[in-house]
Coordinates of C-alpha atoms and ligand atoms in Angstrom, one line a residue:
M1 CA 1.7 -6.6 -20.6
P2 CA -2.0 -5.7 -20.1
I3 CA -4.3 -6.4 -23.0
D4 CA -4.1 -3.7 -25.6
P5 CA -7.3 -1.5 -25.6
R6 CA -7.1 -1.5 -29.4
D7 CA -7.4 -5.3 -29.4
I8 CA -10.5 -5.1 -27.1
E9 CA -12.1 -2.7 -29.7
I10 CA -11.2 -5.0 -32.6
C11 CA -12.7 -8.0 -30.7
L12 CA -15.9 -6.1 -30.0
G13 CA -16.2 -5.1 -33.6
S14 CA -16.5 -1.4 -32.6
D15 CA -15.6 -0.2 -36.0
D16 CA -18.9 -1.4 -37.5
A17 CA -21.4 1.4 -37.2
A18 CA -24.3 -0.4 -38.8
S19 CA -24.8 -3.4 -36.5
V20 CA -23.3 -5.1 -33.5
A21 CA -23.4 -8.5 -35.1
P22 CA -22.5 -9.0 -38.7
P23 CA -25.3 -10.3 -41.0
I24 CA -24.9 -14.0 -41.9
E25 CA -24.7 -14.1 -45.7
Q26 CA -25.7 -17.8 -46.1
S27 CA -25.3 -17.7 -49.9
A28 CA -23.1 -19.9 -52.0
I29 CA -23.2 -17.6 -55.0
F30 CA -23.2 -13.9 -55.7
P31 CA -24.7 -13.0 -59.1
K32 CA -23.4 -10.1 -61.0
A33 CA -25.1 -7.5 -63.2
S34 CA -23.2 -8.4 -66.3
L35 CA -20.9 -11.1 -67.7
R36 CA -18.1 -8.6 -67.7
E37 CA -18.5 -8.1 -64.0
L38 CA -18.6 -11.9 -63.4
L39 CA -15.4 -12.4 -65.4
D40 CA -13.7 -9.6 -63.5
G41 CA -14.7 -11.3 -60.2
L42 CA -13.4 -14.7 -61.4
A43 CA -10.1 -13.1 -62.4
A44 CA -9.5 -12.1 -58.7
E45 CA -11.6 -14.4 -56.5
H46 CA -9.5 -13.6 -53.5
I47 CA -11.0 -10.1 -53.3
H48 CA -14.4 -10.5 -55.0
H49 CA -17.6 -12.3 -53.9
V50 CA -18.2 -14.8 -56.6
Y51 CA -18.6 -18.2 -54.9
T52 CA -18.4 -19.0 -51.1
R53 CA -15.6 -21.5 -51.7
G54 CA -13.5 -18.4 -52.4
Q55 CA -14.8 -15.4 -50.5
N56 CA -17.9 -14.7 -48.4
P57 CA -18.8 -11.4 -46.8
T58 CA -19.4 -12.9 -43.3
V59 CA -16.2 -14.8 -43.4
E60 CA -14.4 -11.6 -44.5
V61 CA -15.6 -9.7 -41.4
L62 CA -13.8 -12.3 -39.3
E63 CA -10.7 -12.2 -41.5
R64 CA -10.4 -8.5 -41.1
Q65 CA -10.7 -8.8 -37.3
I66 CA -8.0 -11.5 -37.1
A67 CA -5.7 -9.6 -39.5
N68 CA -6.1 -6.5 -37.3
L69 CA -5.5 -8.5 -34.1
E70 CA -2.3 -10.0 -35.5
R71 CA -1.2 -6.6 -37.0
A72 CA -1.0 -8.5 -40.3
E73 CA -1.8 -7.2 -43.8
A74 CA -4.2 -10.0 -44.5
C75 CA -6.0 -13.1 -43.1
K76 CA -7.7 -16.1 -44.7
C77 CA -10.0 -18.3 -42.7
F78 CA -10.4 -22.0 -43.2
G79 CA -12.9 -24.8 -42.3
S80 CA -10.4 -26.0 -39.6
G81 CA -7.0 -25.4 -38.1
M82 CA -5.7 -28.4 -40.1
A83 CA -7.1 -27.0 -43.3
A84 CA -5.0 -23.9 -42.7
I85 CA -1.9 -26.0 -41.9
S86 CA -2.4 -28.1 -45.0
A87 CA -2.8 -25.0 -47.2
V88 CA 0.5 -23.7 -46.0
M89 CA 2.3 -26.9 -46.8
L90 CA 0.6 -27.5 -50.1
G91 CA 0.7 -23.9 -51.1
L92 CA 4.3 -23.2 -50.4
L93 CA 6.2 -26.5 -50.8
Q94 CA 7.2 -28.7 -53.7
S95 CA 9.0 -32.0 -54.2
G96 CA 12.6 -31.8 -53.0
D97 CA 11.8 -29.2 -50.3
H98 CA 12.6 -29.7 -46.6
V99 CA 10.5 -28.4 -43.6
L100 CA 12.1 -27.9 -40.2
F101 CA 9.7 -28.3 -37.2
V102 CA 11.0 -26.6 -34.1
N103 CA 9.7 -27.5 -30.6
Q104 CA 7.0 -29.9 -29.8
V105 CA 4.2 -29.3 -32.3
Y106 CA 0.6 -30.4 -32.6
G107 CA 0.5 -34.1 -33.4
P108 CA -1.6 -34.0 -36.6
T109 CA 0.8 -31.3 -38.1
L110 CA 3.6 -33.9 -37.9
Q111 CA 1.3 -36.6 -39.3
L112 CA 0.6 -34.4 -42.3
A113 CA 4.4 -33.9 -42.7
R114 CA 4.8 -37.7 -42.7
H115 CA 2.2 -38.0 -45.5
L116 CA 4.0 -35.3 -47.5
E117 CA 7.1 -37.6 -47.7
R118 CA 5.1 -39.5 -50.4
F119 CA 5.3 -36.3 -52.5
G120 CA 9.0 -35.9 -52.0
I121 CA 8.8 -33.3 -49.2
A122 CA 11.2 -34.1 -46.3
H123 CA 11.1 -32.9 -42.7
E124 CA 12.9 -33.0 -39.4
V125 CA 11.9 -32.1 -35.9
V126 CA 14.3 -30.1 -33.7
L127 CA 13.6 -30.3 -29.9
D128 CA 16.8 -28.7 -28.8
L129 CA 15.7 -25.0 -28.9
N130 CA 19.2 -23.6 -28.8
L131 CA 19.6 -21.4 -32.0
T132 CA 22.9 -23.0 -32.8
S133 CA 21.3 -26.5 -32.8
I134 CA 18.4 -25.2 -34.9
E135 CA 20.9 -23.6 -37.4
R136 CA 22.7 -27.0 -37.7
S137 CA 19.5 -28.6 -38.8
I138 CA 18.9 -26.2 -41.7
R139 CA 19.6 -27.7 -45.1
P140 CA 20.1 -26.0 -48.5
S141 CA 16.6 -27.4 -49.3
T142 CA 14.9 -26.0 -46.2
R143 CA 12.0 -23.8 -47.4
L144 CA 9.9 -23.6 -44.3
I145 CA 10.4 -23.4 -40.5
W146 CA 7.2 -24.3 -38.7
F147 CA 7.1 -23.9 -34.9
E148 CA 5.0 -23.4 -31.8
S149 CA 6.0 -21.3 -28.8
P150 CA 5.0 -22.3 -26.2
G151 CA 5.1 -25.8 -27.7
T152 CA 2.5 -28.6 -27.4
M153 CA 2.4 -30.6 -24.2
L154 CA 5.6 -29.3 -22.5
F155 CA 4.9 -25.5 -23.2
R156 CA 8.6 -24.7 -23.8
T157 CA 9.2 -21.3 -25.3
L158 CA 11.8 -20.3 -27.7
D159 CA 13.6 -17.1 -28.9
I160 CA 11.2 -16.1 -31.6
E161 CA 13.1 -13.0 -32.8
G162 CA 16.3 -15.0 -32.9
L163 CA 14.7 -17.7 -34.9
T164 CA 13.1 -15.4 -37.4
A165 CA 16.4 -13.5 -37.9
L166 CA 18.1 -16.9 -38.5
A167 CA 15.4 -17.9 -41.0
R168 CA 15.7 -14.5 -42.9
E169 CA 19.5 -15.0 -43.2
H170 CA 18.8 -18.3 -44.9
Q171 CA 15.8 -17.0 -46.9
I172 CA 13.4 -19.5 -45.2
T173 CA 9.7 -18.7 -44.7
T174 CA 8.6 -19.0 -41.0
A175 CA 5.2 -20.1 -39.9
M176 CA 4.0 -20.2 -36.3
D177 CA 1.0 -21.9 -34.7
N178 CA -0.2 -19.1 -32.3
S179 CA -3.3 -20.9 -31.1
W180 CA -2.1 -21.2 -27.5
A181 CA -1.3 -17.5 -26.8
T182 CA -4.0 -15.9 -29.0
P183 CA -3.1 -12.6 -30.6
L184 CA -3.9 -10.9 -27.3
F185 CA -0.9 -12.3 -25.6
Q186 CA 1.6 -12.8 -28.5
K187 CA 1.8 -11.1 -31.9
P188 CA 4.3 -13.2 -34.0
I189 CA 4.2 -10.9 -37.1
T190 CA 5.7 -8.1 -34.9
M191 CA 8.5 -10.5 -34.1
G192 CA 9.4 -11.2 -37.7
V193 CA 7.2 -14.3 -38.3
D194 CA 5.9 -14.5 -41.9
L195 CA 2.7 -16.6 -41.3
V196 CA 0.6 -17.0 -38.2
M197 CA -1.8 -19.9 -37.9
H198 CA -4.7 -20.2 -35.6
A199 CA -6.9 -23.1 -34.6
C200 CA -9.9 -20.8 -34.1
S201 CA -11.7 -23.9 -32.8
K202 CA -9.9 -23.2 -29.5
Y203 CA -9.7 -19.8 -27.7
L204 CA -10.9 -17.5 -30.6
A205 CA -14.2 -19.2 -30.9
G206 CA -14.0 -20.2 -27.3
H207 CA -17.1 -22.3 -26.7
S208 CA -16.2 -25.8 -28.1
D209 CA -19.0 -25.5 -30.6
V210 CA -17.2 -24.7 -33.9
I211 CA -14.2 -26.0 -35.9
A212 CA -12.3 -23.2 -37.7
G213 CA -8.8 -22.1 -38.7
A214 CA -7.0 -19.0 -39.9
L215 CA -3.8 -17.8 -41.5
A216 CA -2.5 -14.2 -41.1
G217 CA 0.4 -12.7 -43.0
S218 CA 1.4 -10.6 -46.0
R219 CA -1.0 -10.1 -48.9
A220 CA 1.5 -11.7 -51.3
L221 CA 2.0 -14.8 -49.2
L222 CA -1.7 -15.3 -48.6
E223 CA -2.6 -14.8 -52.2
R224 CA -0.2 -17.5 -53.2
I225 CA -1.8 -19.8 -50.6
F226 CA -5.3 -18.8 -51.7
Y227 CA -4.8 -19.8 -55.4
R228 CA -2.5 -22.8 -54.9
A229 CA -4.2 -24.4 -52.0
F230 CA -7.3 -22.8 -50.4
L231 CA -9.5 -22.5 -53.5
L232 CA -8.6 -26.0 -54.7
N233 CA -8.5 -27.9 -51.4
G234 CA -12.0 -26.6 -50.5
G235 CA -11.4 -26.4 -46.8
V236 CA -13.9 -23.5 -46.5
L237 CA -15.3 -21.9 -43.4
H238 CA -19.1 -21.7 -43.4
P239 CA -20.6 -18.3 -42.9
F240 CA -22.5 -19.3 -39.8
D241 CA -19.3 -20.8 -38.2
A242 CA -17.5 -17.6 -39.1
W243 CA -20.3 -15.7 -37.3
L244 CA -19.8 -17.9 -34.2
V245 CA -16.1 -17.2 -34.1
N246 CA -16.9 -13.5 -34.5
R247 CA -19.2 -13.8 -31.5
G248 CA -16.6 -15.7 -29.5
L249 CA -14.1 -12.9 -30.2
K250 CA -16.3 -10.4 -28.4
T251 CA -15.6 -12.1 -25.0
L252 CA -12.0 -13.2 -25.8
P253 CA -10.3 -10.5 -23.7
A254 CA -12.5 -11.2 -20.7
R255 CA -12.2 -14.9 -21.0
M256 CA -8.5 -14.8 -21.5
R257 CA -8.0 -12.6 -18.4
Q258 CA -9.8 -15.1 -16.2
L259 CA -8.3 -18.2 -17.8
R260 CA -4.8 -16.8 -17.4
D261 CA -5.2 -15.7 -13.8
D262 CA -7.0 -19.0 -12.8
A263 CA -4.4 -21.2 -14.6
L264 CA -1.6 -19.4 -12.7
V265 CA -3.3 -20.1 -9.4
V266 CA -4.0 -23.8 -10.3
A267 CA -0.4 -24.2 -11.6
S268 CA 1.2 -22.8 -8.5
W269 CA -1.1 -24.9 -6.3
L270 CA -0.1 -28.0 -8.2
R271 CA 3.6 -27.1 -7.7
D272 CA 3.3 -27.5 -4.0
H273 CA 1.3 -30.8 -4.1
P274 CA 3.3 -33.9 -3.0
A275 CA 1.8 -36.1 -5.7
V276 CA 3.0 -33.8 -8.4
A277 CA 6.6 -34.1 -9.8
R278 CA 6.6 -31.1 -12.1
V279 CA 4.4 -28.4 -13.6
H280 CA 4.9 -27.3 -17.2
H281 CA 3.6 -23.8 -17.3
P282 CA 5.6 -21.2 -19.3
G283 CA 4.8 -18.2 -17.0
G284 CA 8.0 -16.7 -15.8
V285 CA 10.2 -19.3 -17.4
N286 CA 13.0 -18.1 -19.8
G287 CA 11.7 -14.6 -19.5
Y288 CA 8.2 -15.4 -20.8
D289 CA 5.8 -13.0 -19.0
A290 CA 3.2 -14.7 -16.8
A291 CA 0.8 -11.9 -17.9
N292 CA 0.9 -13.3 -21.5
C293 CA -0.1 -16.9 -20.5
S294 CA -3.3 -18.6 -21.5
G295 CA -5.1 -21.4 -19.6
L296 CA -3.5 -24.5 -21.1
F297 CA -0.7 -26.2 -19.3
A298 CA 0.4 -29.6 -18.0
F299 CA 1.8 -31.3 -14.9
E300 CA 3.5 -34.6 -14.2
L301 CA 2.5 -37.1 -11.6
A302 CA 5.2 -38.4 -9.3
D303 CA 3.8 -41.8 -9.9
A304 CA 4.1 -41.9 -13.7
R305 CA 2.5 -45.2 -14.3
F306 CA -0.5 -45.3 -16.7
S307 CA -2.7 -46.7 -14.0
A308 CA -2.0 -43.7 -11.8
V309 CA -2.7 -41.3 -14.6
E310 CA -5.9 -43.0 -15.4
R311 CA -7.0 -43.0 -11.7
V312 CA -6.5 -39.3 -11.4
I313 CA -8.2 -38.4 -14.6
D314 CA -11.2 -40.6 -13.8
R315 CA -11.6 -39.1 -10.4
L316 CA -11.7 -35.5 -11.7
R317 CA -15.3 -34.1 -11.9
L318 CA -15.1 -30.5 -13.0
F319 CA -12.2 -31.2 -15.5
R320 CA -14.0 -33.2 -18.2
T321 CA -12.2 -35.9 -20.1
A322 CA -12.0 -34.7 -23.7
V323 CA -9.7 -33.8 -26.6
S324 CA -9.3 -30.2 -27.7
W325 CA -9.2 -27.2 -25.4
G326 CA -10.0 -23.5 -25.1
G327 CA -13.7 -23.6 -24.2
T328 CA -15.5 -22.4 -21.2
E329 CA -15.4 -25.8 -19.5
S330 CA -12.2 -27.2 -17.9
L331 CA -10.8 -30.3 -19.7
V332 CA -8.2 -32.9 -18.9
V333 CA -6.3 -35.3 -21.2
T334 CA -3.0 -37.2 -21.3
P335 CA -0.7 -38.1 -24.2
N336 CA -0.2 -41.5 -22.4
R337 CA -2.3 -44.1 -24.3
G338 CA -1.2 -47.0 -22.0
H339 CA 1.1 -48.5 -24.6
N340 CA 3.3 -45.6 -26.0
E341 CA 5.7 -44.9 -23.2
E342 CA 8.7 -45.3 -25.4
D343 CA 7.4 -42.9 -28.0
L344 CA 6.6 -40.4 -25.3
R345 CA 10.1 -40.6 -23.8
A346 CA 11.6 -40.1 -27.3
Q347 CA 9.7 -36.7 -27.4
D348 CA 11.0 -35.8 -23.9
V349 CA 7.4 -36.3 -22.5
S350 CA 6.9 -38.1 -19.2
P351 CA 4.3 -40.9 -19.2
G352 CA 2.9 -39.2 -16.1
L353 CA 2.0 -36.1 -18.0
I354 CA -1.5 -34.7 -17.6
R355 CA -2.7 -31.7 -19.6
L356 CA -5.3 -29.3 -18.2
S357 CA -7.3 -26.7 -20.1
V358 CA -8.6 -24.3 -17.4
G359 CA -12.2 -23.1 -18.0
L360 CA -14.3 -20.6 -16.2
E361 CA -15.4 -22.5 -13.1
G362 CA -13.1 -20.5 -10.9
A363 CA -9.6 -21.4 -9.4
T364 CA -10.9 -22.4 -6.0
A365 CA -13.3 -25.0 -7.3
L366 CA -10.7 -26.3 -9.7
C367 CA -8.0 -26.7 -7.0
Q368 CA -10.6 -28.5 -4.9
D369 CA -11.4 -30.9 -7.7
L370 CA -7.7 -31.6 -8.3
D371 CA -7.2 -32.1 -4.5
D372 CA -10.0 -34.7 -4.4
A373 CA -8.5 -36.5 -7.5
L374 CA -4.9 -36.5 -6.2
K375 CA -5.8 -37.8 -2.7
H376 CA -4.6 -41.2 -1.7
D377 CA -7.3 -43.3 0.0
Ligands
LIG401 C1 -6.5 -28.1 -32.4 C2 -5.2 -27.6 -32.8 C3 -4.9 -27.5 -34.2 C4 -5.9 -28.0 -35.3 O1 -7.0 -27.3 -35.3 P1 -8.4 -27.9 -35.8 O2 -9.4 -26.8 -35.9 O3 -8.8 -29.0 -34.8 O4 -8.1 -28.6 -37.1 C5 -3.7 -27.0 -34.6 N1 -2.8 -26.6 -33.7 C6 -3.0 -26.6 -32.3 C7 -2.0 -26.2 -31.4 C8 -4.2 -27.1 -31.9 O5 -4.4 -27.3 -30.6

């Protein structure tokens, strides 16, 4: 599927006739002409500019863009991806509820779920992506199914439409972390997902210089999250950071095209390398279209010892060693900490796993860098 021309227009902000970049409204408060007007604003802070912990005009520009890209009614931005995830959990769940996590999900999301046990919220992780197995894990108390597709580290995809149909049957809300695909390559709302979450810190901002998060979904669901969690947790996105994400969006289609194409070249080059046991890239697997892939994937070394992983990572030059992903620079990391092999195997992850975030250096240079690092001498 080529990138939808409408999405390119949304990213460029073509509907704003007044300016190409939105003004940065760096103000904490928005005074009103009368007490009546202030009271009206306070009665509906999710749509009025009263205090920047609630709404801010610059942040709202970005929220409209993300809602449009996701084909959602509404969007709320947050000070980080984790603030958005926390707001979903705290806004929609209560003591006695159960959350089902499907597929490998972002580590801190699960850490949050473990902390929520203290408040009587239970959870379970399903790694068998067969719909029958997923249905078996649904309990009468399951209120939320949270998932990623492709999932963290192994990039396994699941039948999103099948999963959302199953959830609707059981009257369970679905929430999906769509940071990997971006709305250009996957639009979960159109597949029946209720809430879409983005770590805008990654591809949407795209330059490793801002931390931001977003939720897209129905007005009703987002209003509930706004009053029960967002306004009270205080995980607010600053106007300047919203402006940076807005600027990042302008080049999102161009960046994603290059990242996708280069990652496909690097992945297929790695598949043929004798030091590589396996490549985890979702392109063409289980019917997932290679044209809808981003630049983040992983591979396994044939020699899965920590010392071998460390040696390869330390020899890479263009791939810089860092957490996070989605910027212009290529990055490398491993879930292997040198002492957690058992934990990794329990999650079906090989200790020889190395994750790459392909940047804009060009596929030829990146393959050369990998070739140098994988050489035995
Ligand atoms: C980084 C990340 C998050 C969290 O986003 P932050 O902005 O770092 O809080 C959530 N999900 C995925 C898949 C991520 O990679």
